[in-house]
Short mmCIF file of N, CA and C in Angstrom, two decimals:
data_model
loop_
_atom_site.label_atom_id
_atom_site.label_comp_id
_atom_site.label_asym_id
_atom_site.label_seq_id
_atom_site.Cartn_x
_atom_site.Cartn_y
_atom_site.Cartn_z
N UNK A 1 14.49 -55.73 34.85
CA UNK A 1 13.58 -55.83 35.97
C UNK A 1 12.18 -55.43 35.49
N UNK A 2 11.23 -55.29 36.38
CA UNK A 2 9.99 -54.78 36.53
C UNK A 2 9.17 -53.26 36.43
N UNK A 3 8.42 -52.98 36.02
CA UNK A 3 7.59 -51.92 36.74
C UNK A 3 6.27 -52.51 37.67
N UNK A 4 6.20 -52.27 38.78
CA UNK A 4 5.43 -52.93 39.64
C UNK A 4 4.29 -51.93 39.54
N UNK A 5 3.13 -52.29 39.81
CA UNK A 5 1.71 -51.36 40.35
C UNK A 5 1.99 -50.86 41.54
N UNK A 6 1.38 -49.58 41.97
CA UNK A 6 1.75 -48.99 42.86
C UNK A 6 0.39 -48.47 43.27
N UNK A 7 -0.06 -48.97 44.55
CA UNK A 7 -1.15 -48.73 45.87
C UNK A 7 -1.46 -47.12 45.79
N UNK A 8 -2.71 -47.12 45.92
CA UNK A 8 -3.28 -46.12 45.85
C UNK A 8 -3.69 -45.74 47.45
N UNK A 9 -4.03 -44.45 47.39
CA UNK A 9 -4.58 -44.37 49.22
C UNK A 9 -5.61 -44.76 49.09
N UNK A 10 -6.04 -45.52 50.38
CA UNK A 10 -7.14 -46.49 50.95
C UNK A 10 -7.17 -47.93 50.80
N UNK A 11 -5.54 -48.65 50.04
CA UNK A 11 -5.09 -49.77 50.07
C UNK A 11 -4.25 -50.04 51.57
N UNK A 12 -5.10 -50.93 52.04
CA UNK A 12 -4.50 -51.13 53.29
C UNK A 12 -2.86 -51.47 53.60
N UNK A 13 -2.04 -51.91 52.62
CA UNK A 13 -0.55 -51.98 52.30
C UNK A 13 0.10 -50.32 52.61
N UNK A 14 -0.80 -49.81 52.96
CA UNK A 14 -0.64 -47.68 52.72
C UNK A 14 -0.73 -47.78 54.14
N UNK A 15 -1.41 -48.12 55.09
CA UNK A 15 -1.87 -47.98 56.41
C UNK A 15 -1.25 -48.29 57.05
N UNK A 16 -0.43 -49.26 56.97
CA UNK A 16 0.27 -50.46 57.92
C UNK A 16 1.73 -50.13 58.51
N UNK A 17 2.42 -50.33 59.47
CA UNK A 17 3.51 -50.32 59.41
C UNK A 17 4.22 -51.12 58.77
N UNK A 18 5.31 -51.51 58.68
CA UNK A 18 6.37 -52.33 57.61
C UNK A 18 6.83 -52.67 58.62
N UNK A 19 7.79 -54.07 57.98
CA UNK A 19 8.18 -55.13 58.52
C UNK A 19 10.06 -54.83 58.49
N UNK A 20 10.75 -54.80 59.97
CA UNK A 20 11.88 -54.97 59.64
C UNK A 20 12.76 -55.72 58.75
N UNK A 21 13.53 -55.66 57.79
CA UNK A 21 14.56 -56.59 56.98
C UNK A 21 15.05 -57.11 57.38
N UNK A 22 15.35 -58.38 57.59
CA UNK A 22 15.80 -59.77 58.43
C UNK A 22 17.27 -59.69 57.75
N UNK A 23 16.83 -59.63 56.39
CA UNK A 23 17.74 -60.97 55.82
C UNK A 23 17.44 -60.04 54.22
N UNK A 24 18.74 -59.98 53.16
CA UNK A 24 18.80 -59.03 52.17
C UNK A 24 18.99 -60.62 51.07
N UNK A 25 17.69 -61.28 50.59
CA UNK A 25 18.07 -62.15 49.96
C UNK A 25 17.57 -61.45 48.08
N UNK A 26 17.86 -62.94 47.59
CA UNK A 26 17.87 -61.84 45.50
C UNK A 26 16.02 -61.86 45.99
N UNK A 27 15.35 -62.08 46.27
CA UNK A 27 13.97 -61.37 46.36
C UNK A 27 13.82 -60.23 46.77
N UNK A 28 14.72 -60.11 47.68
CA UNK A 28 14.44 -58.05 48.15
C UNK A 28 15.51 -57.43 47.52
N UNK A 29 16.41 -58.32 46.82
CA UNK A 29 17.36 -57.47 45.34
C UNK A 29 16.52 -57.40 44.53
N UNK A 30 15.58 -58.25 43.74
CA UNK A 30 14.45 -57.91 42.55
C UNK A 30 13.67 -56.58 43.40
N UNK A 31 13.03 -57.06 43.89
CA UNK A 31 12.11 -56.08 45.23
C UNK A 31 12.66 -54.57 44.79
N UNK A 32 13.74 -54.55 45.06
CA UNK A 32 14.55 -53.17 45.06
C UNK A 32 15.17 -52.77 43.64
N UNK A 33 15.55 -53.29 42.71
CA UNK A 33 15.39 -53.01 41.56
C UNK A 33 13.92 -52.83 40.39
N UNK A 34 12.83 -53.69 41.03
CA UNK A 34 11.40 -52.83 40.27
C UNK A 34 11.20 -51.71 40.97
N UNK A 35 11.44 -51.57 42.39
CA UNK A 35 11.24 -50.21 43.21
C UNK A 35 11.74 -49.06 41.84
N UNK A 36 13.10 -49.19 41.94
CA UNK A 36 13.72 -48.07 41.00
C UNK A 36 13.46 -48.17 39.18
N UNK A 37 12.76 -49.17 38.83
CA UNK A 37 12.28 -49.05 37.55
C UNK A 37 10.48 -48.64 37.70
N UNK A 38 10.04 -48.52 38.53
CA UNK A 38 8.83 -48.12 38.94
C UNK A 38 8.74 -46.56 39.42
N UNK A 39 9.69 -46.20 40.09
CA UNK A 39 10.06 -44.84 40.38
C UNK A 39 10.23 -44.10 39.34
N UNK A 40 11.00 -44.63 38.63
CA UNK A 40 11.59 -43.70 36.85
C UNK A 40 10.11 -43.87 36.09
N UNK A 41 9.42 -45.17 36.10
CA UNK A 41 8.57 -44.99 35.24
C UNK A 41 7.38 -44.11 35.58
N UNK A 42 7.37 -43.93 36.82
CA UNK A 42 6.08 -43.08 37.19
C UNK A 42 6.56 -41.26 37.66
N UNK A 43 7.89 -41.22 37.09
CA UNK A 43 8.91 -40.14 37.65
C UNK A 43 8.74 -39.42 38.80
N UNK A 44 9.03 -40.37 39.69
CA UNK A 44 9.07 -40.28 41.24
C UNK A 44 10.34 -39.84 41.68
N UNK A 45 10.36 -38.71 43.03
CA UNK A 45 12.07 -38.94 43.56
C UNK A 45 11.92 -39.88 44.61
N UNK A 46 11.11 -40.51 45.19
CA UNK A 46 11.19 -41.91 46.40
C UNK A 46 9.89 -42.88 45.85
N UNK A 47 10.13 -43.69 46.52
CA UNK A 47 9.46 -44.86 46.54
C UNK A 47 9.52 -46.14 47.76
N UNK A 48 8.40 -45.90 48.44
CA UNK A 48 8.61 -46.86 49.54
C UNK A 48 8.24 -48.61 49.24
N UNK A 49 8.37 -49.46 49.60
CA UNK A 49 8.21 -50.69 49.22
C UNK A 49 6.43 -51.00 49.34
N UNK A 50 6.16 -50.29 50.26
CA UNK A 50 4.40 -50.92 50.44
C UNK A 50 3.75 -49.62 49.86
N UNK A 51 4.31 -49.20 48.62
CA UNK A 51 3.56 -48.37 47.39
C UNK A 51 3.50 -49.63 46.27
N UNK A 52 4.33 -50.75 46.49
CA UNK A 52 3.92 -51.60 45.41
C UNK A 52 3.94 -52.67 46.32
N UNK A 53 3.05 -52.99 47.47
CA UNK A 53 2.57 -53.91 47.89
C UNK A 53 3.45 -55.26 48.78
N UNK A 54 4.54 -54.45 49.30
CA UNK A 54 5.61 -55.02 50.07
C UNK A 54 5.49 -54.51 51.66
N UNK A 55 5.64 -55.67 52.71
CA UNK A 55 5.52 -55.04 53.66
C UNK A 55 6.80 -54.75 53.83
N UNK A 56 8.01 -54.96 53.59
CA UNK A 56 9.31 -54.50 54.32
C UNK A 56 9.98 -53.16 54.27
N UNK A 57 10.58 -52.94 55.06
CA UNK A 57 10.96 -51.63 55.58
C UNK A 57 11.74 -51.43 54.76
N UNK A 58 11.92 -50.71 53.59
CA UNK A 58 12.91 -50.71 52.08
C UNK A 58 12.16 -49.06 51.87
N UNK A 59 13.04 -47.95 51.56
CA UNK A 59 12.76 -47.12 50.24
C UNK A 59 13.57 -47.08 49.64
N UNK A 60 13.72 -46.54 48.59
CA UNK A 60 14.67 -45.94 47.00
C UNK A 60 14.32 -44.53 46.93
N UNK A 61 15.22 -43.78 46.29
CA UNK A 61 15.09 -42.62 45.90
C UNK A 61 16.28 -41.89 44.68
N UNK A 62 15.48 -41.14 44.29
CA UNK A 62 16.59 -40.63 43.25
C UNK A 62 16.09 -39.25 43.49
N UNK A 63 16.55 -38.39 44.14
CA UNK A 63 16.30 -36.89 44.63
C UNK A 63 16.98 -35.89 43.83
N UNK A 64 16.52 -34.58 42.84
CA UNK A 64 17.36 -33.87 42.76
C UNK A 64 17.84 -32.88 44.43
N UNK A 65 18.87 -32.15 43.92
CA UNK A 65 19.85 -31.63 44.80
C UNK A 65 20.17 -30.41 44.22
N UNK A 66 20.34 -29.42 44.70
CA UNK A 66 21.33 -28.09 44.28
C UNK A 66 22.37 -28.38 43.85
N UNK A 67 22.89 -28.10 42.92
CA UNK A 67 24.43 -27.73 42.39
C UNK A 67 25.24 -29.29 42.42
N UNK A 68 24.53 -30.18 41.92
CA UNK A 68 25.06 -31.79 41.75
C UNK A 68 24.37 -32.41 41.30
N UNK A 69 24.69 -34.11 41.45
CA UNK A 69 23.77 -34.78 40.39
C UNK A 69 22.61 -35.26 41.29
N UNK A 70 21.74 -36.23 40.93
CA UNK A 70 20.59 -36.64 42.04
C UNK A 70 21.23 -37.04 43.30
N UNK A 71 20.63 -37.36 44.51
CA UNK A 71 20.85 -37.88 45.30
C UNK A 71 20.31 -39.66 45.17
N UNK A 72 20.71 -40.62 45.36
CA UNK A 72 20.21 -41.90 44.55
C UNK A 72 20.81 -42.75 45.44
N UNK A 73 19.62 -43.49 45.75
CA UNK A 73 20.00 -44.85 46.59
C UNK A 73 18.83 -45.96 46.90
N UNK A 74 19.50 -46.81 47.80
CA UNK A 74 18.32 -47.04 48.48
C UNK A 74 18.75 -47.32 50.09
N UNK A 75 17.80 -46.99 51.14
CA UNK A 75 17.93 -47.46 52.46
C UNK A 75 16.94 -48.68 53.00
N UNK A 76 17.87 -49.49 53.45
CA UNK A 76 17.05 -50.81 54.37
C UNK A 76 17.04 -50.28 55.89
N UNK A 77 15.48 -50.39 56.38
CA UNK A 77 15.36 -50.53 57.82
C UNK A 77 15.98 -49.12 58.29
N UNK A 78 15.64 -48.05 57.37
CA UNK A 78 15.65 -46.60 57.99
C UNK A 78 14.85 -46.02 59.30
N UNK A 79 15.68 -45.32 59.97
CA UNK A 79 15.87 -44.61 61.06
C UNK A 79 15.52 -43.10 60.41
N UNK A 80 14.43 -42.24 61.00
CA UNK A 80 14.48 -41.00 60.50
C UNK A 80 14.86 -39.67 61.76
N UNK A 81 15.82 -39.01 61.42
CA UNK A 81 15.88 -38.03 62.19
C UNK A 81 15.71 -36.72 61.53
N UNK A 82 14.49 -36.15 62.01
CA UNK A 82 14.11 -34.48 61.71
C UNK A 82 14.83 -33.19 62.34
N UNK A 83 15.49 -32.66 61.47
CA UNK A 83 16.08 -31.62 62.11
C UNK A 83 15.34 -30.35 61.79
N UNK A 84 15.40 -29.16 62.74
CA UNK A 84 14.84 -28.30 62.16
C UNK A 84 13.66 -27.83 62.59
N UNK A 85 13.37 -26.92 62.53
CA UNK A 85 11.77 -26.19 62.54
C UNK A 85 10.68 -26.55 61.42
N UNK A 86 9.78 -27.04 61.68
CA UNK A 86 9.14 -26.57 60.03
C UNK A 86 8.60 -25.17 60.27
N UNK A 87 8.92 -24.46 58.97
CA UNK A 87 8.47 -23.31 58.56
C UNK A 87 6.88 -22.99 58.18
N UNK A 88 6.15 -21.94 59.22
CA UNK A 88 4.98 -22.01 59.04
C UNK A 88 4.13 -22.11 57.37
N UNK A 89 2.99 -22.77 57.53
CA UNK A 89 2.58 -23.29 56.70
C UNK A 89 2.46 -22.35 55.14
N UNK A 90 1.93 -20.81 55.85
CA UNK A 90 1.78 -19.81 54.89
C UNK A 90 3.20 -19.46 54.27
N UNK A 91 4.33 -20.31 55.07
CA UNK A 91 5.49 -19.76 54.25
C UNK A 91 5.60 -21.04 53.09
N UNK A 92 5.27 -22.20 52.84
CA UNK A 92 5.19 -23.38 52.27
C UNK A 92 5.35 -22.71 51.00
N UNK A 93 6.36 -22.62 49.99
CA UNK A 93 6.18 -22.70 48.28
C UNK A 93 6.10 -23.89 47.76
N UNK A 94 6.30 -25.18 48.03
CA UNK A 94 5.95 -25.94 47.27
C UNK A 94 4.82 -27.06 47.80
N UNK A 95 4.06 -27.24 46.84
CA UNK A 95 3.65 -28.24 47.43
C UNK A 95 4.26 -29.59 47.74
N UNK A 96 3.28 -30.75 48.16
CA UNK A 96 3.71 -32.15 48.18
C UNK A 96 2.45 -32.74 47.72
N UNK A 97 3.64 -34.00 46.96
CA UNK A 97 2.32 -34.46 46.04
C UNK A 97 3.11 -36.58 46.34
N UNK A 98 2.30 -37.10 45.65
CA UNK A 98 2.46 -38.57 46.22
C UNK A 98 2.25 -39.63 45.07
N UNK A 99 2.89 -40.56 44.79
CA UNK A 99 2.27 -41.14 43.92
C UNK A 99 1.27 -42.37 44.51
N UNK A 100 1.40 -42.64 45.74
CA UNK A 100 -0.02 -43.08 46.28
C UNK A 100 -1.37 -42.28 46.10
N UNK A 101 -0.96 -41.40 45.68
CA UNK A 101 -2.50 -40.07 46.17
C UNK A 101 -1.88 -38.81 44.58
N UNK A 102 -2.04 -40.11 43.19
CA UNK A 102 -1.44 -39.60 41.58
C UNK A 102 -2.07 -37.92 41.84
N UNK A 103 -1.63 -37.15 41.04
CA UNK A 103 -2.36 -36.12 40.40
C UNK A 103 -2.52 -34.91 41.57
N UNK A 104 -2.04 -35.27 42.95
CA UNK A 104 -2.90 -34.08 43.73
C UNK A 104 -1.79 -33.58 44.56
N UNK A 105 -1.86 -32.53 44.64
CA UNK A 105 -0.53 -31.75 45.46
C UNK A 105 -0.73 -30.89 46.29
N UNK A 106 -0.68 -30.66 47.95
CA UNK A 106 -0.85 -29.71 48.85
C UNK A 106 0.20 -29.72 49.79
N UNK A 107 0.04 -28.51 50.39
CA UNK A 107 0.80 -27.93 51.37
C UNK A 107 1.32 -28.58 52.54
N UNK A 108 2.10 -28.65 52.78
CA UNK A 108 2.45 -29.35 53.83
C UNK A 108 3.84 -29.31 54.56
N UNK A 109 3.95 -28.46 55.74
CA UNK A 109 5.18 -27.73 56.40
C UNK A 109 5.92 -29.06 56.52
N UNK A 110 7.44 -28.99 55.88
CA UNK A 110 8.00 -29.88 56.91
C UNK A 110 9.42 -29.55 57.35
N UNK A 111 10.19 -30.57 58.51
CA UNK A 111 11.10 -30.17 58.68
C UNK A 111 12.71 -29.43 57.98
N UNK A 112 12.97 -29.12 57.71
CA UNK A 112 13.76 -28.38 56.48
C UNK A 112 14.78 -28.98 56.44
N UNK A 113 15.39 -29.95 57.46
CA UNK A 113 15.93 -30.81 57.70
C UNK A 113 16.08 -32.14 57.58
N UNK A 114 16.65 -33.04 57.55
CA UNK A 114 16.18 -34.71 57.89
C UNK A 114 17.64 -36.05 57.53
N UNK A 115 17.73 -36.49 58.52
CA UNK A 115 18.94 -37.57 58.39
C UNK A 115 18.09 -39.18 58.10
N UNK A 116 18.56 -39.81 57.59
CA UNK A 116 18.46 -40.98 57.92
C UNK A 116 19.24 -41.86 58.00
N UNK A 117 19.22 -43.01 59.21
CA UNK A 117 20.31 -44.09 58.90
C UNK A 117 19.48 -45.54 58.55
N UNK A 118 20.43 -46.07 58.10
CA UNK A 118 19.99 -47.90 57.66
C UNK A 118 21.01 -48.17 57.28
N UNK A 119 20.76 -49.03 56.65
CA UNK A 119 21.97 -50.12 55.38
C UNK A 119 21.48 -50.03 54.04
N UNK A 120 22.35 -50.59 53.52
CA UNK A 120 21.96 -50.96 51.77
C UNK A 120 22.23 -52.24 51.59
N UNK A 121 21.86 -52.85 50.56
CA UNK A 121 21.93 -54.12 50.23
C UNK A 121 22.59 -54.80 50.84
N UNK A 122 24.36 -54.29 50.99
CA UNK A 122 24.78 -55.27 51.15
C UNK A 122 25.53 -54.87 52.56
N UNK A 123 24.54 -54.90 53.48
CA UNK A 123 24.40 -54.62 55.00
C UNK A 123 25.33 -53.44 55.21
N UNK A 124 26.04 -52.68 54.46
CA UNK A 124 26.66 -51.39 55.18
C UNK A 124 25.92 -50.45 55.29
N UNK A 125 26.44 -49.58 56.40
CA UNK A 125 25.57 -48.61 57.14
C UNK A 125 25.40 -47.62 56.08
N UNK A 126 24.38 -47.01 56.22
CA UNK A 126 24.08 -45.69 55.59
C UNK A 126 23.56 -44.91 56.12
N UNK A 127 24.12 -43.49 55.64
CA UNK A 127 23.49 -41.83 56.21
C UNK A 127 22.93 -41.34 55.45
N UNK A 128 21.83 -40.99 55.02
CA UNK A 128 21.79 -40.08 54.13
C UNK A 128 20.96 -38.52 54.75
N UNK A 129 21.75 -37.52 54.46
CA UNK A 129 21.14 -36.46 54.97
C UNK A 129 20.91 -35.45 54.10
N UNK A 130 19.52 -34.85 53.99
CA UNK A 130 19.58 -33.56 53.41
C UNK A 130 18.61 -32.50 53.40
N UNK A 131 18.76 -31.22 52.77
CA UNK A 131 17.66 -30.37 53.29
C UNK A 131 17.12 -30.35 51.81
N UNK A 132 15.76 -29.22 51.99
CA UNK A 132 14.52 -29.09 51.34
C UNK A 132 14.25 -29.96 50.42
N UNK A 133 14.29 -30.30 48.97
CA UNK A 133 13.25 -31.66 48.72
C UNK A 133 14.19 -33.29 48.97
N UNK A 134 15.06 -32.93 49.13
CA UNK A 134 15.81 -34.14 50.00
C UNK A 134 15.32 -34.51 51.22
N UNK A 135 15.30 -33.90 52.06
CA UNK A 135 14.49 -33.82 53.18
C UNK A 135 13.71 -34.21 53.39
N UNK A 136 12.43 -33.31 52.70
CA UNK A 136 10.74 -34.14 52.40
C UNK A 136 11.14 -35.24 51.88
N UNK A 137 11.84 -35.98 50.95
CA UNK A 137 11.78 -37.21 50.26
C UNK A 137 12.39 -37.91 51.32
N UNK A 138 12.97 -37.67 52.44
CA UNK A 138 13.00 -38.35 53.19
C UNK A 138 12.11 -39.09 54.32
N UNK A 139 11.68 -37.99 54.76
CA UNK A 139 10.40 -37.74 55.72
C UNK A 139 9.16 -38.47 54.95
N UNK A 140 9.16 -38.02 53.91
CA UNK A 140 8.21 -38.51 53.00
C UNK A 140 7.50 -40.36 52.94
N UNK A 141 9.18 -40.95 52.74
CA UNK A 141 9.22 -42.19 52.29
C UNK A 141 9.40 -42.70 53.98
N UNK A 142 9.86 -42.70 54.69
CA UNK A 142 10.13 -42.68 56.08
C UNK A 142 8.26 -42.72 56.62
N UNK A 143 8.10 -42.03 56.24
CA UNK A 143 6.33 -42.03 57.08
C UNK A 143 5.55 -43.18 56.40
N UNK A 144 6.17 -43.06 54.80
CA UNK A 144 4.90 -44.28 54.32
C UNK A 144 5.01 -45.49 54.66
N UNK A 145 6.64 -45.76 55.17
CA UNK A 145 6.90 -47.28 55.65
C UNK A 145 6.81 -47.37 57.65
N UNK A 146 6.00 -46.09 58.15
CA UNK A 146 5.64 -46.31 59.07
C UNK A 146 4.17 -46.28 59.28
N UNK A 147 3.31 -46.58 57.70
CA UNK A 147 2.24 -46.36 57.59
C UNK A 147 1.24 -44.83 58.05
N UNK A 148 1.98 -44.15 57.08
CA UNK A 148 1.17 -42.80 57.10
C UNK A 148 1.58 -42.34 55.46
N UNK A 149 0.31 -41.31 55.00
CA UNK A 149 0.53 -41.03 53.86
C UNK A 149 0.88 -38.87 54.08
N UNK A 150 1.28 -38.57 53.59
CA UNK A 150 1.53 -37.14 53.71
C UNK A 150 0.43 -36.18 53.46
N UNK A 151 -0.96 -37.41 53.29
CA UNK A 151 -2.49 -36.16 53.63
C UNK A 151 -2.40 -36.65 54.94
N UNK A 152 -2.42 -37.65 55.64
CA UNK A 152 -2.47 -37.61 57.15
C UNK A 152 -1.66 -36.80 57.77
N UNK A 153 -1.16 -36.15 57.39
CA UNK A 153 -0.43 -34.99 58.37
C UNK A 153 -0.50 -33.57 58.03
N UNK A 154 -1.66 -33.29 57.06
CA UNK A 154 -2.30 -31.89 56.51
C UNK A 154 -3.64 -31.87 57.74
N UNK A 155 -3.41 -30.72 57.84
CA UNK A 155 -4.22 -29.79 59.00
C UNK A 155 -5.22 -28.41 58.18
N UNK A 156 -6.12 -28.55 58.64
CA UNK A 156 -7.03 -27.33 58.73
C UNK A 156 -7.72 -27.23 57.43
N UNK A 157 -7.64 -26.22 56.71
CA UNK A 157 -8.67 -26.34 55.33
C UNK A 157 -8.07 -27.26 54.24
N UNK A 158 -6.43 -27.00 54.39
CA UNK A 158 -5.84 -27.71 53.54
C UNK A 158 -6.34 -29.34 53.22
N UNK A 159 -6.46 -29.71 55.19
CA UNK A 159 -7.21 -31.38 55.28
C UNK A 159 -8.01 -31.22 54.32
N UNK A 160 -8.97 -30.61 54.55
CA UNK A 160 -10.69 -30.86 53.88
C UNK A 160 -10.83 -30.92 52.37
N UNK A 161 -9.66 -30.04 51.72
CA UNK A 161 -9.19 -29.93 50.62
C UNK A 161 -9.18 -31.57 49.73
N UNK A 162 -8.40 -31.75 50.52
CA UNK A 162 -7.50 -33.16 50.51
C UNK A 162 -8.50 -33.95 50.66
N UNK A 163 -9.12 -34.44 51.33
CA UNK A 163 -10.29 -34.81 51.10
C UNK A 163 -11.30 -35.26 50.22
N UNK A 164 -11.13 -33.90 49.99
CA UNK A 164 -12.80 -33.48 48.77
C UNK A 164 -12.41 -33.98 47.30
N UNK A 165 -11.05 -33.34 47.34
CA UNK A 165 -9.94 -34.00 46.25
C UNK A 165 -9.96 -36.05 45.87
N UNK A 166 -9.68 -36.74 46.79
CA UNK A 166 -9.69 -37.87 46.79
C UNK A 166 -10.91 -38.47 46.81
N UNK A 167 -11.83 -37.63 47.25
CA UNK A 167 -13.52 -37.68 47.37
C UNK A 167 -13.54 -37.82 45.74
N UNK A 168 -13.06 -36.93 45.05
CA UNK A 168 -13.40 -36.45 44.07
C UNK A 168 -12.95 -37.33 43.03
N UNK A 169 -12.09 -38.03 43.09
CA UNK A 169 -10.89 -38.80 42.03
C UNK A 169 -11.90 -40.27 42.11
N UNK A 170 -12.67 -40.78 43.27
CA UNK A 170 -13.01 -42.01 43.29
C UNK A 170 -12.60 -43.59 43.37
N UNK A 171 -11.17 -43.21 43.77
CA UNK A 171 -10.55 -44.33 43.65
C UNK A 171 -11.20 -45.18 44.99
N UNK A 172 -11.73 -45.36 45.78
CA UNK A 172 -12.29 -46.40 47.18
C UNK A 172 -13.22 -46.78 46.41
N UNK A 173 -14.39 -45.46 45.31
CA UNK A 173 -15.51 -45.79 45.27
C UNK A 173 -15.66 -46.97 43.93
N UNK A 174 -14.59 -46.96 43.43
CA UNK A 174 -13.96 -47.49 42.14
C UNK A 174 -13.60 -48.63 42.41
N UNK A 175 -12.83 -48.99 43.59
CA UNK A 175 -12.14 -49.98 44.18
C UNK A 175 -11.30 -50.30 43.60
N UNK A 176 -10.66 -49.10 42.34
CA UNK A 176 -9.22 -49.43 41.83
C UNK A 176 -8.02 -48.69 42.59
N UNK A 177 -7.20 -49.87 43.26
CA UNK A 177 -6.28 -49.03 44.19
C UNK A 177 -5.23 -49.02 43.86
N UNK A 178 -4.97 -49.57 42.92
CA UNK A 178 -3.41 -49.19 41.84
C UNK A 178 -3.30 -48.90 40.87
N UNK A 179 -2.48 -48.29 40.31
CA UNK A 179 -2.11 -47.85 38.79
C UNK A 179 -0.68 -48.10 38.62
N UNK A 180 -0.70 -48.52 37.14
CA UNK A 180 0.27 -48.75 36.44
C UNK A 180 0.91 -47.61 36.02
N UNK A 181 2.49 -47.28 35.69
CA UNK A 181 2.74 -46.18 35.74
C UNK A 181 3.55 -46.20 34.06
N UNK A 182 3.50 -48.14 33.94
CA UNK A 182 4.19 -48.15 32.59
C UNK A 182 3.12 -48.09 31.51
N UNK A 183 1.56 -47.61 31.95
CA UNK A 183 0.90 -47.22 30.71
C UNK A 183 -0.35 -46.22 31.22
N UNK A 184 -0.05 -45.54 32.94
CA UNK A 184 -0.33 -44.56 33.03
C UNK A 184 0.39 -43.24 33.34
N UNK A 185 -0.29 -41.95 33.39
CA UNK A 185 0.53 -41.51 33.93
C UNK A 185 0.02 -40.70 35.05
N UNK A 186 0.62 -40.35 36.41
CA UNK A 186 -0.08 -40.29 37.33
C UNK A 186 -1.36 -39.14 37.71
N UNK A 187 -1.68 -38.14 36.15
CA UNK A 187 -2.61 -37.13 36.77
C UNK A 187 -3.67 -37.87 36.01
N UNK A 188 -3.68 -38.81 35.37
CA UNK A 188 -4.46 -39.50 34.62
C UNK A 188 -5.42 -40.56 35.24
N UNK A 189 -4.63 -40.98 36.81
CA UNK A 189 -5.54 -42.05 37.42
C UNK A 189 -6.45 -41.40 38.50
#
């Protein structure tokens, strides 16, 4: 398969909502196999489809997990359910970082929780549920294919941060909104 380019924030493919999956033909099988050779190459745990310029409702993920091997799949036409509190912000240890938005990583409470349902390829149902970076990688990839990026949901100084940061990197002012991940690497763009 492929490594595809992958949308930078302020590529309108980032903004948009996604398009339900009709129909699982070998184009959204290629589709979904550069997803996961694009993910490894840019060592991602998710990847939503309109990070490389697809409107359909598709992510992949390869998540580590506590005490097992990755979590690894992909979901068509996911359903996200948040369980949970998020834990106030000052309690946050890790950050979140994006490969729409390479190189930059902030705070960002989220639910500690998170289910999702869809299908996989070959139309059976799927669950996938899990907590802390399972979770976010859920929530994560779940928001970008409802057109939001995970600085749109940073609040207060952290926003401005975020900001000044992407202010700072130049990619709008550049008008380069993708990078290659099979000959970059993402703190580099």
């Amino acid at each position: 398969m492929a490594v595809r380019p992958i949308t930078v924030i302020g590529h309108k493919a980032l903004h948009s909502p996604t398009k339900k999956v009709k129909e699982v033909t070998d184009e959204v099988r290629t589709l979904v196999a550069d997803m996961f050779d694009t993910m490894e190459a840019a060592d991602g745990v998710g990847l939503a489809a309109n990070q490389v310029g697809s409107r359909l409702r598709i992510f992949v993920y390869d998540c580590p997990v506590p005490d097992g091997p990755n979590a690894r799949g992909v979901v068509v036409n996911p359903v996200l359910e948040r369980l949970g509190t998020p834990p106030p912000l000052e309690d946050e240890e890790h950050g979140e970082g994006c490969l729409s938005v390479p190189g930059e990583w902030f705070p960002l409470a989220r639910h500690p929780r998170a289910r999702v349902t869809g299908t996989d390829l070959d139309g059976n149902e799927v669950v996938v549920e899990g907590e802390d970076l399972l979770a976010r990688c859920l929530q994560h990839e779940t928001d970008h294919l409802d057109g939001y990026l995970y600085v749109d949901r940073l609040t207060g100084p952290v926003k401005e941060q975020a900001r000044e940061a992407i202010k700072d990197r130049g990619w709008q002012a550049d008008g380069v909104l993708r990078w290659d991940p099979s000959t970059q690497k993402a703190d580099e763009v």
